[in-house]
Coordinates of C-alpha atoms and ligand atoms in Angstrom, one line a residue:
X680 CA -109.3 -108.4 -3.3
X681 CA -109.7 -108.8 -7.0
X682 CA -108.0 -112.3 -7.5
X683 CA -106.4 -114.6 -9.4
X684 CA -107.0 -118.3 -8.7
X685 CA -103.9 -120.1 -9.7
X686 CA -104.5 -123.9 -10.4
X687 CA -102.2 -127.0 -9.9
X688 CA -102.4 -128.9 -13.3
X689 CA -101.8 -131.8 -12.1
X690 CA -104.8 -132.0 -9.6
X691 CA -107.1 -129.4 -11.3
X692 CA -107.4 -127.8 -7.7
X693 CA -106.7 -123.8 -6.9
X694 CA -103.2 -124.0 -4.9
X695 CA -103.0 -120.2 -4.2
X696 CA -104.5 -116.7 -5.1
X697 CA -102.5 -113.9 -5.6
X698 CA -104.1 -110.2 -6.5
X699 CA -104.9 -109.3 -9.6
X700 CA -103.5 -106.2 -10.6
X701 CA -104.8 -103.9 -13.4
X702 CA -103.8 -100.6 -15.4
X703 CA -103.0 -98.4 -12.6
X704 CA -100.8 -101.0 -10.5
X705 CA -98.6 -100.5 -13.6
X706 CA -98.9 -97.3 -14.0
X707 CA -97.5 -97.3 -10.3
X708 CA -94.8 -99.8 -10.8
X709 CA -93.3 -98.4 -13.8
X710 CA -93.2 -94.8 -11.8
X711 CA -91.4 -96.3 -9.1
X712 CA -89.3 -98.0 -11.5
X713 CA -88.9 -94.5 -12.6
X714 CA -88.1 -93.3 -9.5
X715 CA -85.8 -96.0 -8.9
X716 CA -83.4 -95.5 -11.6
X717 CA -81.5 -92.5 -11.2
X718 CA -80.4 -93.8 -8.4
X719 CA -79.8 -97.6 -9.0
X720 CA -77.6 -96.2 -12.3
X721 CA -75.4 -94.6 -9.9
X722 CA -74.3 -97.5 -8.1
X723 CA -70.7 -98.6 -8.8
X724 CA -69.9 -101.0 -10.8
X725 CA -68.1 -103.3 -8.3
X726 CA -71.2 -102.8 -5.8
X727 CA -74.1 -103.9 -8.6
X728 CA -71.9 -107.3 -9.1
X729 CA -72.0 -107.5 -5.6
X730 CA -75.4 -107.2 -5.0
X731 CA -75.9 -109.9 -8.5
X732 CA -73.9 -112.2 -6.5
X733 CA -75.7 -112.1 -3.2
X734 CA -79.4 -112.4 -5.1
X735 CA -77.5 -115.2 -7.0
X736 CA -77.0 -117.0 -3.0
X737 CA -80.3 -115.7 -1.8
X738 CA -81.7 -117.8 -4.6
X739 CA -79.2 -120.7 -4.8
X740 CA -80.3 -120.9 -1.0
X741 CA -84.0 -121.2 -1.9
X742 CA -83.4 -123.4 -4.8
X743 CA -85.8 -126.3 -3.1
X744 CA -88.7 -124.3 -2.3
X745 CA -88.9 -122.4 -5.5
X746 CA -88.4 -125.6 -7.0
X747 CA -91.3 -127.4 -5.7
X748 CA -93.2 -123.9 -6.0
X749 CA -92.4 -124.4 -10.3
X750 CA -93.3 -127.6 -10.3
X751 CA -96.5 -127.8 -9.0
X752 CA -97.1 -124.5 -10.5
X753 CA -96.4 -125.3 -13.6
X754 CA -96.8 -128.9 -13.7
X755 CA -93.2 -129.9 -14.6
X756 CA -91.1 -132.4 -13.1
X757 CA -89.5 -131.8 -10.0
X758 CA -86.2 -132.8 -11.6
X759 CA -86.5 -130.6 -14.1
X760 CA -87.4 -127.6 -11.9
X761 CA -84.6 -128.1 -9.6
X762 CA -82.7 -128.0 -13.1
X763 CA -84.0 -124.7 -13.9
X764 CA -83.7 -123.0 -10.3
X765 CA -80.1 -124.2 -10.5
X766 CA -79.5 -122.5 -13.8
X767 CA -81.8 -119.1 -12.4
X768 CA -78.9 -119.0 -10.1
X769 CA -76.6 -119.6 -12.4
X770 CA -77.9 -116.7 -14.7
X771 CA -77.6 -113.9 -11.8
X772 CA -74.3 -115.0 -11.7
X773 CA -73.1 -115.0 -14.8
X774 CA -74.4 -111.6 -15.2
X775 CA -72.6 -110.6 -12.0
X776 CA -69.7 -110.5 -13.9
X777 CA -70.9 -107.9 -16.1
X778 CA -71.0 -104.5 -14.6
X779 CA -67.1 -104.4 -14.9
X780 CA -67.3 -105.6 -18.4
X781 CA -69.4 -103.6 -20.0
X782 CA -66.6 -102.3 -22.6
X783 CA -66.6 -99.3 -25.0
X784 CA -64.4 -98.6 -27.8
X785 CA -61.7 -96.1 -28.5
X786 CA -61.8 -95.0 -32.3
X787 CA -59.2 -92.9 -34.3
X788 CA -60.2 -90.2 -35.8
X789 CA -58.8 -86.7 -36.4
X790 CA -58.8 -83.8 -34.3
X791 CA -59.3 -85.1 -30.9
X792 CA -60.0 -88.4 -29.2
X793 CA -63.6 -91.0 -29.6
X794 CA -64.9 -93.4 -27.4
X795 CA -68.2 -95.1 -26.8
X796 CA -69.9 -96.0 -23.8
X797 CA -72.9 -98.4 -23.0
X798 CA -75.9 -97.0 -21.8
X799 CA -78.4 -98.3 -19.7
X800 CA -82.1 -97.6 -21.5
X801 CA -84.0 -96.8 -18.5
X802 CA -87.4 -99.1 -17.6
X803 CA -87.7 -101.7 -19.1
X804 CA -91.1 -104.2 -19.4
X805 CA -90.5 -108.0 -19.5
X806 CA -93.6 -109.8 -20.1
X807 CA -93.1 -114.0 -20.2
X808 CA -95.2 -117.0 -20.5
X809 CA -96.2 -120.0 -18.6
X810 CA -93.9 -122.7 -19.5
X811 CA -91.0 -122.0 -17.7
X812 CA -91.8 -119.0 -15.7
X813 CA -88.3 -118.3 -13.8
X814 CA -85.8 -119.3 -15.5
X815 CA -87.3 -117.2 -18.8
X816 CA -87.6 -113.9 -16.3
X817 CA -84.2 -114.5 -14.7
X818 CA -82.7 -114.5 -18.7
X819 CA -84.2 -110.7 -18.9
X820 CA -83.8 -109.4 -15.4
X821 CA -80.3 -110.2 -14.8
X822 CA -78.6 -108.7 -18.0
X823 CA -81.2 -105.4 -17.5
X824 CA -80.0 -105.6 -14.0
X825 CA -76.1 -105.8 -14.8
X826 CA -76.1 -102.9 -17.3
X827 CA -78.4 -100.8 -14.5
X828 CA -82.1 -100.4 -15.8
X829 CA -84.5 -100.6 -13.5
X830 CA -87.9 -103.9 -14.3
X831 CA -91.1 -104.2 -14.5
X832 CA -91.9 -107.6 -14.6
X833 CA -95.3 -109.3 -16.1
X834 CA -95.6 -113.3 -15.4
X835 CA -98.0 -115.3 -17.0
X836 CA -101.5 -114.9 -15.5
X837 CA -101.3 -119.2 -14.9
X838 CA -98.1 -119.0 -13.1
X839 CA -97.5 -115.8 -11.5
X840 CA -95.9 -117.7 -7.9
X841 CA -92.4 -118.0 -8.4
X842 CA -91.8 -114.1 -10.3
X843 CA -93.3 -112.8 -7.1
X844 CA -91.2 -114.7 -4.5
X845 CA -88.2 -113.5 -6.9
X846 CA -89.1 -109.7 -5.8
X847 CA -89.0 -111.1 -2.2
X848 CA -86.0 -112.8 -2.5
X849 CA -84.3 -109.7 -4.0
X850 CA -85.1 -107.3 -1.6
X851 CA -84.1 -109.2 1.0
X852 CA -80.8 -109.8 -0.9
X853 CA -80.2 -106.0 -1.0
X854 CA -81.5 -105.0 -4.2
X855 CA -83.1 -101.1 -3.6
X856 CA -86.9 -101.3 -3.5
X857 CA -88.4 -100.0 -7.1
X858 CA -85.3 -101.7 -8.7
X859 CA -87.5 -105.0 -9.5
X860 CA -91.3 -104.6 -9.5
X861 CA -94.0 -107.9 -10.1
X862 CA -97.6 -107.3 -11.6
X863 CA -99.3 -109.8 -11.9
X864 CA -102.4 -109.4 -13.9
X865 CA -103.5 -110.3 -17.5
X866 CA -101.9 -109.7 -20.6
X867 CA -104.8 -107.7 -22.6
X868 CA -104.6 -105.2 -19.6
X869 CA -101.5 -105.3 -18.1
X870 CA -99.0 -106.3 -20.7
X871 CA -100.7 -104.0 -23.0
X872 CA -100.4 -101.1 -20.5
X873 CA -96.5 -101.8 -20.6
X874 CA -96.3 -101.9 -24.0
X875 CA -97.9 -98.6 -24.7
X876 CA -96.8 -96.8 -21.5
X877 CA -94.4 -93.8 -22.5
X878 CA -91.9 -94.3 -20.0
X879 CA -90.9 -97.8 -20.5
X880 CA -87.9 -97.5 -22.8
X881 CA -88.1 -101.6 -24.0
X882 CA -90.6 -104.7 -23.7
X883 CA -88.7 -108.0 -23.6
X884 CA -91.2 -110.7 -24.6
X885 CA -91.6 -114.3 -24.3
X886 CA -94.6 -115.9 -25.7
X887 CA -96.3 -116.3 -28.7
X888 CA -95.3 -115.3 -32.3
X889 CA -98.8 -114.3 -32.6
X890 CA -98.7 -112.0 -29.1
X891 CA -95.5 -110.9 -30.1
X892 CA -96.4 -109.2 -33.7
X893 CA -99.1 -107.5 -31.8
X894 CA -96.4 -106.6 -29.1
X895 CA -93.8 -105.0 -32.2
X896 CA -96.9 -102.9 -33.5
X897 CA -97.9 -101.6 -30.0
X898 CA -94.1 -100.8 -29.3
X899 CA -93.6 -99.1 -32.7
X900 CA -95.5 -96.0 -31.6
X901 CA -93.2 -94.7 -28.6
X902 CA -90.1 -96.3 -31.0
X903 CA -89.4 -98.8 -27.9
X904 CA -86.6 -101.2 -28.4
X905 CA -88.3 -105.1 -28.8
X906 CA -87.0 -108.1 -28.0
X907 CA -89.1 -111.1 -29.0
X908 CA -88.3 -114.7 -27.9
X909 CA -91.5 -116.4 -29.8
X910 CA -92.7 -119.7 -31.0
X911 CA -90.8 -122.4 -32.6
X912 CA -91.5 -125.8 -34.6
X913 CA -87.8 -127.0 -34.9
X914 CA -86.3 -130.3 -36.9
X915 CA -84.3 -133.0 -35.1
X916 CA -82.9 -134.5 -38.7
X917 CA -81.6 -138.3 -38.2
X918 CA -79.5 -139.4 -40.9
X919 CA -78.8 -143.5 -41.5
X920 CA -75.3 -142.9 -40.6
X921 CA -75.7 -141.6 -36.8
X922 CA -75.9 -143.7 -33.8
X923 CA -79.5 -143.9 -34.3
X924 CA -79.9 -145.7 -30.4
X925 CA -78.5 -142.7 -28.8
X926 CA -80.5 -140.8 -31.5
X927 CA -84.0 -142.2 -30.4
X928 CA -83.0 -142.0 -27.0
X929 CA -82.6 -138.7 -27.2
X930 CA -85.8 -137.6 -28.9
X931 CA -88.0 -138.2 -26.4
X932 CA -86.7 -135.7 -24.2
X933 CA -85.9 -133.4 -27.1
X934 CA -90.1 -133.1 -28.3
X935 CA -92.1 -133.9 -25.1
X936 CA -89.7 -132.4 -22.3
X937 CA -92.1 -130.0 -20.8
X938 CA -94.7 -131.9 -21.8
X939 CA -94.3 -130.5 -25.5
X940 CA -95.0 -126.8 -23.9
X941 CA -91.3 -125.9 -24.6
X942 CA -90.7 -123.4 -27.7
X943 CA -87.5 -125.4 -28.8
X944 CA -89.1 -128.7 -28.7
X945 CA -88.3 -130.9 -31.6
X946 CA -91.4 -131.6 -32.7
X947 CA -90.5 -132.5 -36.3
X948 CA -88.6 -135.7 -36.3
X949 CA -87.1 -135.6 -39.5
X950 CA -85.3 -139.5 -40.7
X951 CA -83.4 -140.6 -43.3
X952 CA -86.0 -143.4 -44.5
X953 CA -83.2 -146.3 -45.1
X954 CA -83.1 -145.7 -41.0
X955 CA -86.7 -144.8 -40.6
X956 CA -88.0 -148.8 -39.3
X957 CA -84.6 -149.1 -36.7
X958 CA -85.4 -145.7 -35.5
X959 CA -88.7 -145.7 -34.8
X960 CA -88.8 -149.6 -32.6
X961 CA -85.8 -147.5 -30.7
X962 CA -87.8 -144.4 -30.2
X963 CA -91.1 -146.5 -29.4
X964 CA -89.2 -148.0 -26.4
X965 CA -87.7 -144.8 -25.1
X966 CA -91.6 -143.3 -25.3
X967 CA -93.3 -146.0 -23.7
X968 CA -90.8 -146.4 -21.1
X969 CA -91.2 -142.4 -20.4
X970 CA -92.4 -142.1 -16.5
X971 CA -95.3 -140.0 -17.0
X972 CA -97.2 -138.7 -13.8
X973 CA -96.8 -136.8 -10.4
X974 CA -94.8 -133.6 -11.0
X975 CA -93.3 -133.8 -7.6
X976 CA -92.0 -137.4 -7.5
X977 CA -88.5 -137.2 -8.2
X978 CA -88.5 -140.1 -11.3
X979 CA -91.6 -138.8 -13.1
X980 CA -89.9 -137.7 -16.4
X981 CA -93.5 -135.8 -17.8
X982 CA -96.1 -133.9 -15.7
X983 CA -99.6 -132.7 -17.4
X984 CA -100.4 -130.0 -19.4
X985 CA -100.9 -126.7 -17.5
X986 CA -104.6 -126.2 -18.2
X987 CA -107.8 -127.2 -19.8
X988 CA -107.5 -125.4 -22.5
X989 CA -103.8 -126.1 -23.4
X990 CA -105.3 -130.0 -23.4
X991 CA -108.1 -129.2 -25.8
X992 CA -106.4 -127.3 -28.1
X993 CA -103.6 -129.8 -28.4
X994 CA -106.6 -132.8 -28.5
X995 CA -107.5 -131.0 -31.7
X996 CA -104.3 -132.0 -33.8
X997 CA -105.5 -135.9 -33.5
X998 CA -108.3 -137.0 -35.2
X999 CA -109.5 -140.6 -37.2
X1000 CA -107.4 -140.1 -39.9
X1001 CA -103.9 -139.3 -37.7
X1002 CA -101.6 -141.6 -38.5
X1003 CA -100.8 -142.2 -34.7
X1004 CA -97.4 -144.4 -35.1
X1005 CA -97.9 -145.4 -30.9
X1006 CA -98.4 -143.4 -27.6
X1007 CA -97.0 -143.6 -24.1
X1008 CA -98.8 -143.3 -21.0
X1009 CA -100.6 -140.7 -19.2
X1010 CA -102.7 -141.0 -15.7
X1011 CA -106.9 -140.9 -15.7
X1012 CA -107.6 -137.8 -14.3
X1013 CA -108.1 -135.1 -12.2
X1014 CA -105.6 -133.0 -13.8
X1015 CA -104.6 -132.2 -17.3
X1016 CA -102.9 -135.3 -18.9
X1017 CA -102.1 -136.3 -22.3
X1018 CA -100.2 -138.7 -23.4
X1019 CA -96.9 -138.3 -25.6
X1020 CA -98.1 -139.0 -29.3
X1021 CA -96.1 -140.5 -32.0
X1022 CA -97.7 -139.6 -35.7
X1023 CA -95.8 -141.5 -38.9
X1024 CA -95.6 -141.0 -41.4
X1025 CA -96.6 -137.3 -41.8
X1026 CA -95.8 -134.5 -44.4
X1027 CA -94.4 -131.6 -43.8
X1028 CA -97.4 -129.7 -45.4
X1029 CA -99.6 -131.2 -42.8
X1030 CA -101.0 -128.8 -39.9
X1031 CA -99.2 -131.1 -37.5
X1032 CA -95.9 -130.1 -38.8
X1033 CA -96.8 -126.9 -39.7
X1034 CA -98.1 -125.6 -36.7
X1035 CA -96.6 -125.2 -33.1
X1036 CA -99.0 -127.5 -31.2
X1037 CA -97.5 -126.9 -28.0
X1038 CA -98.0 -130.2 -26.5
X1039 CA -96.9 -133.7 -26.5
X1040 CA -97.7 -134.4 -30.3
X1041 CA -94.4 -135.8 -32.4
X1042 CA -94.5 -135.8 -36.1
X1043 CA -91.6 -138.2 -38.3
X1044 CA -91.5 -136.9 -41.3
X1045 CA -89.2 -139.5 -43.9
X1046 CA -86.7 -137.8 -46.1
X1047 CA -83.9 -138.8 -48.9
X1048 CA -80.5 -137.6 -48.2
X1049 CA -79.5 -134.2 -47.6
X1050 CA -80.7 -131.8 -50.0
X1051 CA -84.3 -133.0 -49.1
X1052 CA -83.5 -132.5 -45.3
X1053 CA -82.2 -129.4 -45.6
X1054 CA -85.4 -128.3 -48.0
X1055 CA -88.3 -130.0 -45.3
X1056 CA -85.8 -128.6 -42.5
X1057 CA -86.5 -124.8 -43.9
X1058 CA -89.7 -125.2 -45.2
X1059 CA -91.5 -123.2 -41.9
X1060 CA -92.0 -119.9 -41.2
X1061 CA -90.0 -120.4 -37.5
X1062 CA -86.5 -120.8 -36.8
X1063 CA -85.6 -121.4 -33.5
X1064 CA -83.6 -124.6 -32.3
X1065 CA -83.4 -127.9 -33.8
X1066 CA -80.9 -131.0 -33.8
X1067 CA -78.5 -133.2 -36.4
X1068 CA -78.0 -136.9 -35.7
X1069 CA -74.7 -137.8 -37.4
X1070 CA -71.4 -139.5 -37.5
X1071 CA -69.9 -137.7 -40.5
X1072 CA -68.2 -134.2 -39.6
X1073 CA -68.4 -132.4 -42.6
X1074 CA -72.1 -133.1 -43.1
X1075 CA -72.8 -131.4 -39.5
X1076 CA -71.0 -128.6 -40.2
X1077 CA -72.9 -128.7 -43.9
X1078 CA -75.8 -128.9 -42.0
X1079 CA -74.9 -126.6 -39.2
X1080 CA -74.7 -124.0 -41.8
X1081 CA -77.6 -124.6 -44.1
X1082 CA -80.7 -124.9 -41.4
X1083 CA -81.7 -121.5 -41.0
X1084 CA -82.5 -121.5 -37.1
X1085 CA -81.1 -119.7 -34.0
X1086 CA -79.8 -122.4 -31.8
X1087 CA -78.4 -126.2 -33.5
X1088 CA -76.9 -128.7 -31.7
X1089 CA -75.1 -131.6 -33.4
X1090 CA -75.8 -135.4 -31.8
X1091 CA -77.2 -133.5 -28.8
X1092 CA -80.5 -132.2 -27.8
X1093 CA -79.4 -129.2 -25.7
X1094 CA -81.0 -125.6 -26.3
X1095 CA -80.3 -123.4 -23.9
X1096 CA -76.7 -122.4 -21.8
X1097 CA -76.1 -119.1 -19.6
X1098 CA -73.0 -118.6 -21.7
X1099 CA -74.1 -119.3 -25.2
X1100 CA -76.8 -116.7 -27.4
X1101 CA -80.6 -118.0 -28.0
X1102 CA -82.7 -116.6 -30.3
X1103 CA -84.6 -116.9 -33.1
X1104 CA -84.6 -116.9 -37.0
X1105 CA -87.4 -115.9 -38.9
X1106 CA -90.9 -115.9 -37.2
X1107 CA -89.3 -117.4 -33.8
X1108 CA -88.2 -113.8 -32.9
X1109 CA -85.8 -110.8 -32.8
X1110 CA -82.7 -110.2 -30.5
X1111 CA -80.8 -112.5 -28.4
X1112 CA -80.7 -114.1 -24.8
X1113 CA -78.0 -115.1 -22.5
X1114 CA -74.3 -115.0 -22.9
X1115 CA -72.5 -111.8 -23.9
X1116 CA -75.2 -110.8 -26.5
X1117 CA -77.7 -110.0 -24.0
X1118 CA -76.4 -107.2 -23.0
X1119 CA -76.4 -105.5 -26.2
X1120 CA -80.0 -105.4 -25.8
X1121 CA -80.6 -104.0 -22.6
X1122 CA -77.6 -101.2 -23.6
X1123 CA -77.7 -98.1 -25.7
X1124 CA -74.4 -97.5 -27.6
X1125 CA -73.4 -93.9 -26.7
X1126 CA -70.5 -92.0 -28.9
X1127 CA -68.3 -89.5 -27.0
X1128 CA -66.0 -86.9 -29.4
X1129 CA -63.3 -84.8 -27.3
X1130 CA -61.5 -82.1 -29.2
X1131 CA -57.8 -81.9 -28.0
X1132 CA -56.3 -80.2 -31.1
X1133 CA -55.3 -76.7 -29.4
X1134 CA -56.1 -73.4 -31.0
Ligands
LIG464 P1 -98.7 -115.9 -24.9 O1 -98.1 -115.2 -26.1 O2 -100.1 -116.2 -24.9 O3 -98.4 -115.1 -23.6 C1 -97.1 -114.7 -23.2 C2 -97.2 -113.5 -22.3 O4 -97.8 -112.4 -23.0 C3 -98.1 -113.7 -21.0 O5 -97.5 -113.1 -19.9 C4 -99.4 -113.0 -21.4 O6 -100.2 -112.6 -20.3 C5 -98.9 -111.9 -22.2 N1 -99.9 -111.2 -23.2 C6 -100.9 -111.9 -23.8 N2 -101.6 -111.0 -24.5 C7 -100.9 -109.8 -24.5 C8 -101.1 -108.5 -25.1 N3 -102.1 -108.3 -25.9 N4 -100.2 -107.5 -24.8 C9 -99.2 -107.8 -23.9 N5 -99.0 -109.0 -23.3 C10 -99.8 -110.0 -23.6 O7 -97.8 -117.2 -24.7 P2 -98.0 -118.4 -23.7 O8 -99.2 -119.2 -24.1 O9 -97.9 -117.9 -22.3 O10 -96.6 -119.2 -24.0 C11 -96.5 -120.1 -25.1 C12 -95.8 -119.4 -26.2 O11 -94.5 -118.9 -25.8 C13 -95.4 -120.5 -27.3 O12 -95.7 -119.9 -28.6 C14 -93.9 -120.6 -27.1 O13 -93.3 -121.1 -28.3 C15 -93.5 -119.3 -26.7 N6 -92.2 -119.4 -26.0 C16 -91.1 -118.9 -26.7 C17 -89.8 -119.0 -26.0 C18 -88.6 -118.5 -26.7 O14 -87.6 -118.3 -26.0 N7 -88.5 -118.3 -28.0 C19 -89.8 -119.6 -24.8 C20 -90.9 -120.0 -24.1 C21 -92.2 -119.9 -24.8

């Protein structure tokens, strides 16, 4: 069997080997997705929310094991990844809802009567990344699945474990075979393969900015549709006024959840400098208090990077000169460990704030009132999430509407709900996720004219 080793990253040991497909593995998926789709758009409404709702149980039921699967996959807290199994539930059923609610319009017009319809596009490819493998496929799958296309799904070649015990789990829920199809198998090869393959009608992609440009170019010659969820380097702007305790306590969470490997992290800490010395002896006891260590004990708050290579390439953003502020902890090896990094003061034109590092690496950048925030705030070719620490209303909502990024949240550090749109501005990507808005992108709007004018 050609293989792929998948390694736990928080003992450096191979957990499990699953086969490495290539080029005609998708070539065979997509054709059963093919296959599959004639058939899967012809299911009724009210029995494709049923069948959502059932996978939904089928993996609300699993929620533990895929959990501990995640985690040690992935090297994330348990806590966290029973977070996200809960809200891969969640997501299925959500979209559950929408097979009855996929609404057209009725237009006036002269001569007869117009209406549109939504469309399902037909295959669709989903290729995602490593950092938080199911949740990120169960934010594509179950809007396709709801407005009746038919998946193939690429994981990431480092955690490919939890996507395939989602095609299990869905078959046994009900869901006709060829409906959901796994490879798992490198990017170069078989992501590429997806993106060029004729009959794939849309990639959804996760990953990257750099990945993703590539992805939009390769797309562009079969005119698929693209969705691109990419990279981020977002602010969390503190001003003097906010409740800067709940602020720094906060911010932790917000830049090295995930061990930094999150594309919403916070990773500029932007603070008013009249509150810049409170702030930071706050924020240096939330860090150093941080519980990092075993993924799978339930009160470690950070696990290790997921590879070698992630912790080299992160290692290279410190160096003599960085003007590391203080650090947390992080266990002596095996495994790939790094502890979360404060720099101060740095300047936005640095490489550490102008580059997504990917890892736990904060930079506090000082600023003077909010012109300046709003300017250092903007100055970055992403746009994706980011935070405001305030007590004064109309300066959030000032804020709110000046800071050119997807997803805000105001004295808050949350990104993501199954309800609400994420996305990106800018560089961190095209389209939307979640809530109603998904569904726009895994629809084609169709327009019906009847002639009923006689003679
Ligand atoms: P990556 O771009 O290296 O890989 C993502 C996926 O693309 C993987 O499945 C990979 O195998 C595949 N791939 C690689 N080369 C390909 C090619 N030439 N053609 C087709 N597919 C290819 O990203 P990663 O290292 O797995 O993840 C980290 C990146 O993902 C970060 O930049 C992060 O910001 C971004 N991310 C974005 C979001 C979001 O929602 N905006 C969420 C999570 C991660």
């Amino acid at each position: 069997m050609r293989a792929i080793a998948v390694v736990e990253p928080a003992t450096a040991e191979v957990m499990a080997e699953v086969e490495r497909v290539g080029e005609v593995d998708v070539d065979a998926a997509v054709e059963r997705a093919r296959a599959a789709y004639p058939a899967w758009r012809a299911v009724s409404p009210e029995d494709r929310s049923a069948l959502l709702h059932d996978l939904a149980d089928a993996l609300s039921g699993r929620g533990e094991e895929l959990a501990r699967l995640e985690a040690r996959n992935a090297g994330k807290p348990i806590s966290d990844a029973r977070g996200e199994m809960a809200m891969v539930a969640e997501c299925f059923r959500y979209y559950a809802g929408a097979p009855q609610r996929l609404l057209g319009d009725t237009i006036p017009v002269s001569g007869g009567v117009d209406m549109t319809f939504r469309e399902p596009l037909g295959v669709v490819g989903m290729i995602v990344p490593w950092n938080f493998p199911l949740v990120i496929s169960s934010w594509k799958v179950a809007p396709a699945l709801a407005a009746a296309n038919t998946i193939v799904l690429k994981p990431a070649e480092l955690t490919p474990l939890t996507a395939l015990e989602l095609e299990k789990v869905a078959v046994e829920a009900g869901l006709p075979e060829g409906v959901l199809n796994v490879v798992a198998g490198p990017g170069s090869v078989c992501g590429r393969r997806l993106v060029e393959h004729p009959d794939v009608a849309k990639i959804a992609f996760t990953g990257s900015t750099e990945v993703g440009a590539g992805i939009a170019q390769g797309a562009a010659r079969t005119i698929k549709r693209v969705t691109l969820e990419l990279g981020g380097k977002s602010a969390n702007v503190v001003f003097a006024d906010a409740d800067l305790e709940a602020a720094a306590a906060a911010a932790p969470s917000g830049v090295f959840g995930n061990a930094g490997q999150d594309c919403c992290a916070r990773s500029r800490i932007l603070v008013e400098r009249s509150a810049l010395d409170e702030f930071m002896g706050h924020f240096e006891t939330a860090v150093k208090a941080m519980r990092v260590g075993d993924p799978l004990a339930d009160e470690t708050e950070m696990g290790p990077l997921i590879s070698a290579g992630q912790r080299e390439s992160v290692g290279a953003y410190l160096d003599d000169d960085s003007p590391v502020a203080f650090r947390g902890s992080a266990p002596e090896g095996p495994g790939f460990w790094f502890a979360p990094t404060v720099l101060c003061p740095v300047s936005n034109q640095d490489r550490q704030a102008r580059e997504e590092i990917f890892g736990p690496i904060a930079s506090v950048i000082p600023f003077e009132g909010e012109a300046e925030a709003v300017a250092i705030a903007n100055d970055t070719p992403y746009g994706l999430s980011g935070s405001v620490w305030t007590r004064d209303g109309a300066r959030a909502l000032r804020m709110s509407r000046a800071i050119e990024t997807g997803v805000l949240s105001i004295n808050s550090n949350a990104s993501v709900r199954v309800s609400t749109p994420f996305g990106g501005f800018k560089q961190s990507g095209v389209g939307r996720e979640l809530g109603p808005h998904a569904l726009d992108h895994y629809t084609e709007v169709k327009n019906v004219y009847f002639a009923t004018e006689e003679g």
